[in-house]
PDB file of N, CA and C in Angstrom:
ATOM      1  N   MET A   1      54.024  78.501  56.396  1.00  0.00           N
ATOM      2  CA  MET A   1      54.483  77.135  56.245  1.00  0.00           C
ATOM      3  C   MET A   1      53.741  76.287  57.289  1.00  0.00           C
ATOM      4  N   PRO A   2      53.075  75.284  56.853  1.00  0.00           N
ATOM      5  CA  PRO A   2      52.323  74.436  57.793  1.00  0.00           C
ATOM      6  C   PRO A   2      53.259  73.614  58.683  1.00  0.00           C
ATOM      7  N   LEU A   3      52.720  73.235  59.832  1.00  0.00           N
ATOM      8  CA  LEU A   3      53.477  72.462  60.816  1.00  0.00           C
ATOM      9  C   LEU A   3      53.859  71.082  60.279  1.00  0.00           C
ATOM     10  N   GLU A   4      53.025  70.522  59.429  1.00  0.00           N
ATOM     11  CA  GLU A   4      53.320  69.204  58.870  1.00  0.00           C
ATOM     12  C   GLU A   4      54.598  69.233  58.036  1.00  0.00           C
ATOM     13  N   ASP A   5      54.848  70.360  57.357  1.00  0.00           N
ATOM     14  CA  ASP A   5      56.058  70.467  56.545  1.00  0.00           C
ATOM     15  C   ASP A   5      57.310  70.562  57.423  1.00  0.00           C
ATOM     16  N   LEU A   6      57.183  71.234  58.559  1.00  0.00           N
ATOM     17  CA  LEU A   6      58.335  71.366  59.460  1.00  0.00           C
ATOM     18  C   LEU A   6      58.690  70.052  60.141  1.00  0.00           C
ATOM     19  N   LEU A   7      57.681  69.355  60.607  1.00  0.00           N
ATOM     20  CA  LEU A   7      57.915  68.115  61.354  1.00  0.00           C
ATOM     21  C   LEU A   7      58.069  66.905  60.452  1.00  0.00           C
ATOM     22  N   GLY A   8      57.508  66.947  59.294  1.00  0.00           N
ATOM     23  CA  GLY A   8      57.551  65.799  58.394  1.00  0.00           C
ATOM     24  C   GLY A   8      56.358  64.871  58.582  1.00  0.00           C
ATOM     25  N   PHE A   9      55.528  65.150  59.554  1.00  0.00           N
ATOM     26  CA  PHE A   9      54.312  64.370  59.780  1.00  0.00           C
ATOM     27  C   PHE A   9      53.298  65.287  60.435  1.00  0.00           C
ATOM     28  N   ALA A  10      52.086  64.899  60.431  1.00  0.00           N
ATOM     29  CA  ALA A  10      51.022  65.678  61.059  1.00  0.00           C
ATOM     30  C   ALA A  10      50.895  65.261  62.510  1.00  0.00           C
ATOM     31  N   PRO A  11      50.989  66.208  63.456  1.00  0.00           N
ATOM     32  CA  PRO A  11      50.861  65.839  64.865  1.00  0.00           C
ATOM     33  C   PRO A  11      49.531  65.167  65.181  1.00  0.00           C
ATOM     34  N   ALA A  12      48.510  65.481  64.436  1.00  0.00           N
ATOM     35  CA  ALA A  12      47.200  64.865  64.681  1.00  0.00           C
ATOM     36  C   ALA A  12      47.204  63.387  64.318  1.00  0.00           C
ATOM     37  N   ASP A  13      48.142  62.971  63.455  1.00  0.00           N
ATOM     38  CA  ASP A  13      48.232  61.569  63.074  1.00  0.00           C
ATOM     39  C   ASP A  13      48.773  60.693  64.195  1.00  0.00           C
ATOM     40  N   LEU A  14      49.490  61.293  65.130  1.00  0.00           N
ATOM     41  CA  LEU A  14      50.023  60.525  66.266  1.00  0.00           C
ATOM     42  C   LEU A  14      48.882  60.165  67.204  1.00  0.00           C
ATOM     43  N   GLY A  15      49.005  59.047  67.796  1.00  0.00           N
ATOM     44  CA  GLY A  15      47.997  58.645  68.756  1.00  0.00           C
ATOM     45  C   GLY A  15      48.326  59.179  70.141  1.00  0.00           C
ATOM     46  N   ALA A  16      47.385  59.058  71.031  1.00  0.00           N
ATOM     47  CA  ALA A  16      47.569  59.516  72.407  1.00  0.00           C
ATOM     48  C   ALA A  16      48.692  58.753  73.077  1.00  0.00           C
ATOM     49  N   ALA A  17      48.817  57.480  72.782  1.00  0.00           N
ATOM     50  CA  ALA A  17      49.876  56.664  73.390  1.00  0.00           C
ATOM     51  C   ALA A  17      51.248  57.148  72.943  1.00  0.00           C
ATOM     52  N   ALA A  18      51.377  57.559  71.707  1.00  0.00           N
ATOM     53  CA  ALA A  18      52.663  58.054  71.207  1.00  0.00           C
ATOM     54  C   ALA A  18      53.031  59.373  71.889  1.00  0.00           C
ATOM     55  N   LEU A  19      52.033  60.251  72.072  1.00  0.00           N
ATOM     56  CA  LEU A  19      52.295  61.523  72.760  1.00  0.00           C
ATOM     57  C   LEU A  19      52.710  61.284  74.211  1.00  0.00           C
ATOM     58  N   VAL A  20      52.025  60.381  74.896  1.00  0.00           N
ATOM     59  CA  VAL A  20      52.393  60.049  76.278  1.00  0.00           C
ATOM     60  C   VAL A  20      53.794  59.450  76.306  1.00  0.00           C
ATOM     61  N   GLY A  21      54.107  58.598  75.331  1.00  0.00           N
ATOM     62  CA  GLY A  21      55.444  58.001  75.255  1.00  0.00           C
ATOM     63  C   GLY A  21      56.527  59.057  75.067  1.00  0.00           C
ATOM     64  N   ILE A  22      56.266  60.057  74.229  1.00  0.00           N
ATOM     65  CA  ILE A  22      57.236  61.146  74.016  1.00  0.00           C
ATOM     66  C   ILE A  22      57.429  61.938  75.306  1.00  0.00           C
ATOM     67  N   ILE A  23      56.331  62.213  75.990  1.00  0.00           N
ATOM     68  CA  ILE A  23      56.424  62.969  77.253  1.00  0.00           C
ATOM     69  C   ILE A  23      57.208  62.173  78.292  1.00  0.00           C
ATOM     70  N   VAL A  24      56.941  60.868  78.382  1.00  0.00           N
ATOM     71  CA  VAL A  24      57.680  60.027  79.329  1.00  0.00           C
ATOM     72  C   VAL A  24      59.168  60.021  78.994  1.00  0.00           C
ATOM     73  N   LEU A  25      59.506  59.904  77.712  1.00  0.00           N
ATOM     74  CA  LEU A  25      60.919  59.945  77.295  1.00  0.00           C
ATOM     75  C   LEU A  25      61.579  61.281  77.665  1.00  0.00           C
ATOM     76  N   LEU A  26      60.846  62.361  77.453  1.00  0.00           N
ATOM     77  CA  LEU A  26      61.394  63.677  77.814  1.00  0.00           C
ATOM     78  C   LEU A  26      61.649  63.787  79.325  1.00  0.00           C
ATOM     79  N   VAL A  27      60.726  63.250  80.129  1.00  0.00           N
ATOM     80  CA  VAL A  27      60.898  63.273  81.585  1.00  0.00           C
ATOM     81  C   VAL A  27      62.080  62.409  81.998  1.00  0.00           C
ATOM     82  N   LEU A  28      62.166  61.199  81.417  1.00  0.00           N
ATOM     83  CA  LEU A  28      63.255  60.291  81.778  1.00  0.00           C
ATOM     84  C   LEU A  28      64.626  60.844  81.368  1.00  0.00           C
ATOM     85  N   ARG A  29      64.697  61.552  80.257  1.00  0.00           N
ATOM     86  CA  ARG A  29      65.965  62.113  79.813  1.00  0.00           C
ATOM     87  C   ARG A  29      66.315  63.405  80.553  1.00  0.00           C
ATOM     88  N   GLY A  30      65.395  63.939  81.346  1.00  0.00           N
ATOM     89  CA  GLY A  30      65.661  65.141  82.123  1.00  0.00           C
ATOM     90  C   GLY A  30      65.397  66.425  81.364  1.00  0.00           C
ATOM     91  N   GLN A  31      64.798  66.338  80.186  1.00  0.00           N
ATOM     92  CA  GLN A  31      64.503  67.527  79.411  1.00  0.00           C
ATOM     93  C   GLN A  31      63.182  68.163  79.819  1.00  0.00           C
ATOM     94  N   LEU A  32      62.358  67.428  80.498  1.00  0.00           N
ATOM     95  CA  LEU A  32      61.077  67.929  80.983  1.00  0.00           C
ATOM     96  C   LEU A  32      61.024  67.609  82.480  1.00  0.00           C
ATOM     97  N   VAL A  33      60.973  68.645  83.309  1.00  0.00           N
ATOM     98  CA  VAL A  33      61.026  68.442  84.761  1.00  0.00           C
ATOM     99  C   VAL A  33      59.717  68.921  85.395  1.00  0.00           C
ATOM    100  N   PRO A  34      59.357  68.344  86.521  1.00  0.00           N
ATOM    101  CA  PRO A  34      58.152  68.794  87.221  1.00  0.00           C
ATOM    102  C   PRO A  34      58.326  70.214  87.771  1.00  0.00           C
ATOM    103  N   ARG A  35      57.212  70.871  87.980  1.00  0.00           N
ATOM    104  CA  ARG A  35      57.219  72.250  88.465  1.00  0.00           C
ATOM    105  C   ARG A  35      57.917  72.374  89.815  1.00  0.00           C
ATOM    106  N   ARG A  36      57.686  71.458  90.729  1.00  0.00           N
ATOM    107  CA  ARG A  36      58.309  71.514  92.060  1.00  0.00           C
ATOM    108  C   ARG A  36      59.840  71.488  91.935  1.00  0.00           C
ATOM    109  N   GLN A  37      60.339  70.610  91.065  1.00  0.00           N
ATOM    110  CA  GLN A  37      61.788  70.524  90.882  1.00  0.00           C
ATOM    111  C   GLN A  37      62.322  71.821  90.262  1.00  0.00           C
ATOM    112  N   LEU A  38      61.587  72.395  89.326  1.00  0.00           N
ATOM    113  CA  LEU A  38      61.987  73.649  88.717  1.00  0.00           C
ATOM    114  C   LEU A  38      62.022  74.775  89.748  1.00  0.00           C
ATOM    115  N   GLU A  39      61.020  74.826  90.613  1.00  0.00           N
ATOM    116  CA  GLU A  39      61.004  75.852  91.658  1.00  0.00           C
ATOM    117  C   GLU A  39      62.151  75.660  92.642  1.00  0.00           C
ATOM    118  N   ASP A  40      62.459  74.411  92.979  1.00  0.00           N
ATOM    119  CA  ASP A  40      63.599  74.145  93.863  1.00  0.00           C
ATOM    120  C   ASP A  40      64.907  74.602  93.227  1.00  0.00           C
ATOM    121  N   LEU A  41      65.055  74.333  91.934  1.00  0.00           N
ATOM    122  CA  LEU A  41      66.265  74.772  91.228  1.00  0.00           C
ATOM    123  C   LEU A  41      66.364  76.290  91.196  1.00  0.00           C
ATOM    124  N   ARG A  42      65.236  76.951  90.973  1.00  0.00           N
ATOM    125  CA  ARG A  42      65.229  78.421  90.973  1.00  0.00           C
ATOM    126  C   ARG A  42      65.582  78.973  92.353  1.00  0.00           C
ATOM    127  N   THR A  43      65.031  78.353  93.405  1.00  0.00           N
ATOM    128  CA  THR A  43      65.326  78.784  94.768  1.00  0.00           C
ATOM    129  C   THR A  43      66.807  78.612  95.081  1.00  0.00           C
ATOM    130  N   ASP A  44      67.370  77.466  94.695  1.00  0.00           N
ATOM    131  CA  ASP A  44      68.803  77.238  94.914  1.00  0.00           C
ATOM    132  C   ASP A  44      69.646  78.256  94.155  1.00  0.00           C
ATOM    133  N   LYS A  45      69.266  78.543  92.927  1.00  0.00           N
ATOM    134  CA  LYS A  45      70.018  79.509  92.117  1.00  0.00           C
ATOM    135  C   LYS A  45      69.924  80.907  92.730  1.00  0.00           C
ATOM    136  N   ASP A  46      68.723  81.276  93.221  1.00  0.00           N
ATOM    137  CA  ASP A  46      68.567  82.581  93.864  1.00  0.00           C
ATOM    138  C   ASP A  46      69.428  82.677  95.124  1.00  0.00           C
ATOM    139  N   ARG A  47      69.493  81.600  95.899  1.00  0.00           N
ATOM    140  CA  ARG A  47      70.322  81.581  97.100  1.00  0.00           C
ATOM    141  C   ARG A  47      71.801  81.699  96.739  1.00  0.00           C
ATOM    142  N   GLN A  48      72.219  81.003  95.680  1.00  0.00           N
ATOM    143  CA  GLN A  48      73.613  81.108  95.238  1.00  0.00           C
ATOM    144  C   GLN A  48      73.942  82.526  94.800  1.00  0.00           C
ATOM    145  N   LEU A  49      73.020  83.149  94.072  1.00  0.00           N
ATOM    146  CA  LEU A  49      73.247  84.529  93.639  1.00  0.00           C
ATOM    147  C   LEU A  49      73.337  85.472  94.838  1.00  0.00           C
ATOM    148  N   GLU A  50      72.487  85.274  95.831  1.00  0.00           N
ATOM    149  CA  GLU A  50      72.524  86.120  97.027  1.00  0.00           C
ATOM    150  C   GLU A  50      73.844  85.925  97.783  1.00  0.00           C
ATOM    151  N   ASP A  51      74.309  84.680  97.873  1.00  0.00           N
ATOM    152  CA  ASP A  51      75.597  84.415  98.522  1.00  0.00           C
ATOM    153  C   ASP A  51      76.739  85.098  97.779  1.00  0.00           C
ATOM    154  N   LEU A  52      76.686  85.032  96.452  1.00  0.00           N
ATOM    155  CA  LEU A  52      77.724  85.690  95.656  1.00  0.00           C
ATOM    156  C   LEU A  52      77.681  87.206  95.819  1.00  0.00           C
ATOM    157  N   ARG A  53      76.477  87.758  95.880  1.00  0.00           N
ATOM    158  CA  ARG A  53      76.359  89.213  96.088  1.00  0.00           C
ATOM    159  C   ARG A  53      76.911  89.619  97.442  1.00  0.00           C
ATOM    160  N   SER A  54      76.580  88.852  98.486  1.00  0.00           N
ATOM    161  CA  SER A  54      77.078  89.211  99.819  1.00  0.00           C
ATOM    162  C   SER A  54      78.594  89.044  99.885  1.00  0.00           C
ATOM    163  N   GLU A  55      79.138  88.022  99.223  1.00  0.00           N
ATOM    164  CA  GLU A  55      80.589  87.843  99.194  1.00  0.00           C
ATOM    165  C   GLU A  55      81.251  88.998  98.441  1.00  0.00           C
ATOM    166  N   ARG A  56      80.644  89.405  97.329  1.00  0.00           N
ATOM    167  CA  ARG A  56      81.169  90.533  96.565  1.00  0.00           C
ATOM    168  C   ARG A  56      81.170  91.800  97.417  1.00  0.00           C
ATOM    169  N   ASP A  57      80.067  92.038  98.143  1.00  0.00           N
ATOM    170  CA  ASP A  57      79.990  93.232  98.985  1.00  0.00           C
ATOM    171  C   ASP A  57      81.016  93.174 100.111  1.00  0.00           C
ATOM    172  N   THR A  58      81.236  91.977 100.666  1.00  0.00           N
ATOM    173  CA  THR A  58      82.237  91.824 101.721  1.00  0.00           C
ATOM    174  C   THR A  58      83.624  92.146 101.192  1.00  0.00           C
ATOM    175  N   TRP A  59      83.953  91.623 100.009  1.00  0.00           N
ATOM    176  CA  TRP A  59      85.270  91.901  99.423  1.00  0.00           C
ATOM    177  C   TRP A  59      85.418  93.375  99.074  1.00  0.00           C
ATOM    178  N   ARG A  60      84.342  93.983  98.597  1.00  0.00           N
ATOM    179  CA  ARG A  60      84.392  95.412  98.255  1.00  0.00           C
ATOM    180  C   ARG A  60      84.647  96.241  99.512  1.00  0.00           C
ATOM    181  N   GLU A  61      83.967  95.901 100.601  1.00  0.00           N
ATOM    182  CA  GLU A  61      84.163  96.631 101.862  1.00  0.00           C
ATOM    183  C   GLU A  61      85.581  96.411 102.391  1.00  0.00           C
ATOM    184  N   ALA A  62      86.081  95.175 102.289  1.00  0.00           N
ATOM    185  CA  ALA A  62      87.445  94.887 102.738  1.00  0.00           C
ATOM    186  C   ALA A  62      88.455  95.665 101.905  1.00  0.00           C
ATOM    187  N   HIS A  63      88.209  95.790 100.616  1.00  0.00           N
ATOM    188  CA  HIS A  63      89.114  96.563  99.758  1.00  0.00           C
ATOM    189  C   HIS A  63      89.106  98.035 100.161  1.00  0.00           C
ATOM    190  N   THR A  64      87.928  98.566 100.446  1.00  0.00           N
ATOM    191  CA  THR A  64      87.824  99.966 100.855  1.00  0.00           C
ATOM    192  C   THR A  64      88.592 100.206 102.154  1.00  0.00           C
ATOM    193  N   VAL A  65      88.414  99.325 103.124  1.00  0.00           N
ATOM    194  CA  VAL A  65      89.120  99.457 104.398  1.00  0.00           C
ATOM    195  C   VAL A  65      90.628  99.335 104.177  1.00  0.00           C
ATOM    196  N   SER A  66      91.024  98.400 103.327  1.00  0.00           N
ATOM    197  CA  SER A  66      92.446  98.200 103.045  1.00  0.00           C
ATOM    198  C   SER A  66      93.045  99.438 102.380  1.00  0.00           C
ATOM    199  N   GLU A  67      92.323 100.038 101.454  1.00  0.00           N
ATOM    200  CA  GLU A  67      92.830 101.236 100.780  1.00  0.00           C
ATOM    201  C   GLU A  67      92.948 102.407 101.748  1.00  0.00           C
ATOM    202  N   GLU A  68      91.983 102.549 102.654  1.00  0.00           N
ATOM    203  CA  GLU A  68      92.072 103.615 103.661  1.00  0.00           C
ATOM    204  C   GLU A  68      93.291 103.408 104.547  1.00  0.00           C
ATOM    205  N   ALA A  69      93.523 102.170 104.966  1.00  0.00           N
ATOM    206  CA  ALA A  69      94.683 101.869 105.816  1.00  0.00           C
ATOM    207  C   ALA A  69      95.984 102.114 105.056  1.00  0.00           C
ATOM    208  N   ARG A  70      96.008 101.761 103.780  1.00  0.00           N
ATOM    209  CA  ARG A  70      97.212 101.982 102.973  1.00  0.00           C
ATOM    210  C   ARG A  70      97.493 103.475 102.828  1.00  0.00           C
ATOM    211  N   ARG A  71      96.441 104.271 102.568  1.00  0.00           N
ATOM    212  CA  ARG A  71      96.628 105.718 102.447  1.00  0.00           C
ATOM    213  C   ARG A  71      97.133 106.318 103.749  1.00  0.00           C
ATOM    214  N   GLU A  72      96.550 105.877 104.871  1.00  0.00           N
ATOM    215  CA  GLU A  72      96.980 106.390 106.171  1.00  0.00           C
ATOM    216  C   GLU A  72      98.431 106.004 106.446  1.00  0.00           C
ATOM    217  N   SER A  73      98.786 104.780 106.125  1.00  0.00           N
ATOM    218  CA  SER A  73     100.160 104.323 106.310  1.00  0.00           C
ATOM    219  C   SER A  73     101.121 105.130 105.435  1.00  0.00           C
ATOM    220  N   GLN A  74     100.700 105.400 104.217  1.00  0.00           N
ATOM    221  CA  GLN A  74     101.543 106.179 103.316  1.00  0.00           C
ATOM    222  C   GLN A  74     101.714 107.608 103.839  1.00  0.00           C
ATOM    223  N   ASP A  75     100.654 108.192 104.358  1.00  0.00           N
ATOM    224  CA  ASP A  75     100.756 109.535 104.930  1.00  0.00           C
ATOM    225  C   ASP A  75     101.689 109.543 106.134  1.00  0.00           C
ATOM    226  N   GLN A  76     101.565 108.531 106.986  1.00  0.00           N
ATOM    227  CA  GLN A  76     102.440 108.455 108.161  1.00  0.00           C
ATOM    228  C   GLN A  76     103.890 108.247 107.744  1.00  0.00           C
ATOM    229  N   ALA A  77     104.117 107.446 106.728  1.00  0.00           N
ATOM    230  CA  ALA A  77     105.483 107.238 106.245  1.00  0.00           C
ATOM    231  C   ALA A  77     106.055 108.543 105.708  1.00  0.00           C
ATOM    232  N   GLY A  78     105.222 109.327 105.028  1.00  0.00           N
ATOM    233  CA  GLY A  78     105.668 110.636 104.542  1.00  0.00           C
ATOM    234  C   GLY A  78     106.054 111.557 105.685  1.00  0.00           C
ATOM    235  N   GLU A  79     105.237 111.568 106.729  1.00  0.00           N
ATOM    236  CA  GLU A  79     105.552 112.391 107.902  1.00  0.00           C
ATOM    237  C   GLU A  79     106.849 111.928 108.564  1.00  0.00           C
ATOM    238  N   LEU A  80     107.012 110.611 108.680  1.00  0.00           N
ATOM    239  CA  LEU A  80     108.241 110.084 109.280  1.00  0.00           C
ATOM    240  C   LEU A  80     109.468 110.432 108.445  1.00  0.00           C
ATOM    241  N   LEU A  81     109.350 110.393 107.142  1.00  0.00           N
ATOM    242  CA  LEU A  81     110.471 110.775 106.280  1.00  0.00           C
ATOM    243  C   LEU A  81     110.831 112.247 106.474  1.00  0.00           C
ATOM    244  N   GLU A  82     109.817 113.083 106.585  1.00  0.00           N
ATOM    245  CA  GLU A  82     110.080 114.508 106.803  1.00  0.00           C
ATOM    246  C   GLU A  82     110.764 114.727 108.153  1.00  0.00           C
ATOM    247  N   LEU A  83     110.298 114.024 109.184  1.00  0.00           N
ATOM    248  CA  LEU A  83     110.934 114.143 110.502  1.00  0.00           C
ATOM    249  C   LEU A  83     112.367 113.604 110.469  1.00  0.00           C
ATOM    250  N   SER A  84     112.599 112.548 109.720  1.00  0.00           N
ATOM    251  CA  SER A  84     113.957 112.005 109.644  1.00  0.00           C
ATOM    252  C   SER A  84     114.879 112.963 108.901  1.00  0.00           C
ATOM    253  N   ARG A  85     114.364 113.649 107.877  1.00  0.00           N
ATOM    254  CA  ARG A  85     115.180 114.658 107.198  1.00  0.00           C
ATOM    255  C   ARG A  85     115.547 115.779 108.155  1.00  0.00           C
ATOM    256  N   THR A  86     114.562 116.229 108.920  1.00  0.00           N
ATOM    257  CA  THR A  86     114.822 117.303 109.890  1.00  0.00           C
ATOM    258  C   THR A  86     115.849 116.844 110.920  1.00  0.00           C
ATOM    259  N   ALA A  87     115.683 115.634 111.423  1.00  0.00           N
ATOM    260  CA  ALA A  87     116.649 115.116 112.402  1.00  0.00           C
ATOM    261  C   ALA A  87     118.018 114.948 111.766  1.00  0.00           C
ATOM    262  N   GLY A  88     118.060 114.528 110.509  1.00  0.00           N
ATOM    263  CA  GLY A  88     119.341 114.389 109.812  1.00  0.00           C
ATOM    264  C   GLY A  88     120.047 115.719 109.675  1.00  0.00           C
ATOM    265  N   TYR A  89     119.313 116.767 109.318  1.00  0.00           N
ATOM    266  CA  TYR A  89     119.919 118.105 109.226  1.00  0.00           C
ATOM    267  C   TYR A  89     120.412 118.564 110.596  1.00  0.00           C
ATOM    268  N   PHE A  90     119.620 118.275 111.632  1.00  0.00           N
ATOM    269  CA  PHE A  90     120.009 118.670 112.990  1.00  0.00           C
ATOM    270  C   PHE A  90     121.301 117.964 113.404  1.00  0.00           C
ATOM    271  N   PHE A  91     121.343 116.642 113.191  1.00  0.00           N
ATOM    272  CA  PHE A  91     122.540 115.896 113.583  1.00  0.00           C
ATOM    273  C   PHE A  91     123.741 116.239 112.698  1.00  0.00           C
ATOM    274  N   ALA A  92     123.497 116.644 111.492  1.00  0.00           N
ATOM    275  CA  ALA A  92     124.607 117.043 110.613  1.00  0.00           C
ATOM    276  C   ALA A  92     125.246 118.330 111.112  1.00  0.00           C
ATOM    277  N   THR A  93     124.487 119.178 111.763  1.00  0.00           N
ATOM    278  CA  THR A  93     125.055 120.429 112.296  1.00  0.00           C
ATOM    279  C   THR A  93     125.762 120.216 113.623  1.00  0.00           C
ATOM    280  N   LEU A  94     125.484 119.159 114.352  1.00  0.00           N
ATOM    281  CA  LEU A  94     126.115 118.928 115.653  1.00  0.00           C
ATOM    282  C   LEU A  94     127.627 118.755 115.574  1.00  0.00           C
ATOM    283  N   PRO A  95     128.188 117.989 114.677  1.00  0.00           N
ATOM    284  CA  PRO A  95     129.645 117.845 114.644  1.00  0.00           C
ATOM    285  C   PRO A  95     130.347 119.174 114.356  1.00  0.00           C
ATOM    286  N   ARG A  96     129.778 120.022 113.532  1.00  0.00           N
ATOM    287  CA  ARG A  96     130.386 121.320 113.265  1.00  0.00           C
ATOM    288  C   ARG A  96     130.413 122.163 114.533  1.00  0.00           C
ATOM    289  N   ALA A  97     129.361 122.153 115.295  1.00  0.00           N
ATOM    290  CA  ALA A  97     129.332 122.932 116.533  1.00  0.00           C
ATOM    291  C   ALA A  97     130.313 122.345 117.536  1.00  0.00           C
ATOM    292  N   ALA A  98     130.447 121.024 117.579  1.00  0.00           N
ATOM    293  CA  ALA A  98     131.379 120.395 118.517  1.00  0.00           C
ATOM    294  C   ALA A  98     132.818 120.717 118.125  1.00  0.00           C
ATOM    295  N   ARG A  99     133.121 120.785 116.825  1.00  0.00           N
ATOM    296  CA  ARG A  99     134.477 121.126 116.391  1.00  0.00           C
ATOM    297  C   ARG A  99     134.827 122.566 116.725  1.00  0.00           C
ATOM    298  N   GLU A 100     133.855 123.427 116.721  1.00  0.00           N
ATOM    299  CA  GLU A 100     134.121 124.832 117.025  1.00  0.00           C
ATOM    300  C   GLU A 100     134.434 125.049 118.501  1.00  0.00           C
ATOM    301  N   VAL A 101     133.996 124.185 119.370  1.00  0.00           N
ATOM    302  CA  VAL A 101     134.171 124.374 120.811  1.00  0.00           C
ATOM    303  C   VAL A 101     135.177 123.361 121.359  1.00  0.00           C
ATOM    304  N   THR A 102     136.127 122.931 120.605  1.00  0.00           N
ATOM    305  CA  THR A 102     137.061 121.929 121.087  1.00  0.00           C
ATOM    306  C   THR A 102     138.324 122.524 121.704  1.00  0.00           C
ATOM    307  N   SER A 103     138.565 123.782 121.575  1.00  0.00           N
ATOM    308  CA  SER A 103     139.790 124.355 122.164  1.00  0.00           C
ATOM    309  C   SER A 103     139.636 124.461 123.671  1.00  0.00           C
ATOM    310  N   SER A 104     140.749 124.357 124.373  1.00  0.00           N
ATOM    311  CA  SER A 104     140.707 124.398 125.836  1.00  0.00           C
ATOM    312  C   SER A 104     140.430 125.795 126.353  1.00  0.00           C
ATOM    313  N   ALA A 105     140.645 126.784 125.509  1.00  0.00           N
ATOM    314  CA  ALA A 105     140.353 128.146 125.950  1.00  0.00           C
ATOM    315  C   ALA A 105     138.850 128.366 126.037  1.00  0.00           C
ATOM    316  N   ASP A 106     138.087 127.671 125.160  1.00  0.00           N
ATOM    317  CA  ASP A 106     136.640 127.863 125.154  1.00  0.00           C
ATOM    318  C   ASP A 106     135.943 127.053 126.246  1.00  0.00           C
ATOM    319  N   VAL A 107     136.495 125.884 126.550  1.00  0.00           N
ATOM    320  CA  VAL A 107     135.835 125.015 127.525  1.00  0.00           C
ATOM    321  C   VAL A 107     136.874 124.597 128.561  1.00  0.00           C
ATOM    322  N   ASP A 108     136.551 124.744 129.801  1.00  0.00           N
ATOM    323  CA  ASP A 108     137.436 124.285 130.879  1.00  0.00           C
ATOM    324  C   ASP A 108     137.125 122.818 131.120  1.00  0.00           C
ATOM    325  N   GLN A 109     138.074 121.969 130.745  1.00  0.00           N
ATOM    326  CA  GLN A 109     137.850 120.526 130.862  1.00  0.00           C
ATOM    327  C   GLN A 109     138.518 119.944 132.083  1.00  0.00           C
ATOM    328  N   ALA A 110     139.078 120.787 132.954  1.00  0.00           N
ATOM    329  CA  ALA A 110     139.700 120.289 134.164  1.00  0.00           C
ATOM    330  C   ALA A 110     138.621 119.862 135.147  1.00  0.00           C
ATOM    331  N   PRO A 111     138.833 118.722 135.796  1.00  0.00           N
ATOM    332  CA  PRO A 111     137.829 118.272 136.768  1.00  0.00           C
ATOM    333  C   PRO A 111     137.826 119.221 137.975  1.00  0.00           C
ATOM    334  N   ALA A 112     136.680 119.371 138.498  1.00  0.00           N
ATOM    335  CA  ALA A 112     136.540 120.221 139.676  1.00  0.00           C
ATOM    336  C   ALA A 112     137.154 119.531 140.870  1.00  0.00           C
ATOM    337  N   SER A 113     137.862 120.302 141.669  1.00  0.00           N
ATOM    338  CA  SER A 113     138.517 119.702 142.853  1.00  0.00           C
ATOM    339  C   SER A 113     137.502 119.564 143.953  1.00  0.00           C
ATOM    340  N   PRO A 114     137.611 118.482 144.712  1.00  0.00           N
ATOM    341  CA  PRO A 114     136.654 118.297 145.816  1.00  0.00           C
ATOM    342  C   PRO A 114     136.990 119.275 146.942  1.00  0.00           C
ATOM    343  N   THR A 115     136.035 119.855 147.520  1.00  0.00           N
ATOM    344  CA  THR A 115     136.248 120.801 148.609  1.00  0.00           C
ATOM    345  C   THR A 115     135.989 120.244 149.958  1.00  0.00           C
TER     346      THR A 115
END
């Protein structure tokens, strides 16, 4: 399919002034930008991507540290629960032992006389 059929006119029929006018319109509308501006935009975009990558890595590292601290805290809580169970069993046996030794025959509760 020839280009004339796609565009509806032959590009060769346009004059140089018309082509320059189209280019100027494209520049003014922002659809055609100079190379320097394009490179600046690319540089800014690359910097933004690098900032996002470093922020992502920072958050990933913070998450890893947080998970390690959470696991350690959970392990310590487990140990404390086990120690509290042991202490609970120990203290539960104390009243029974105290009840067994409450008779006066087993323990002399008289105060010692001063000599």
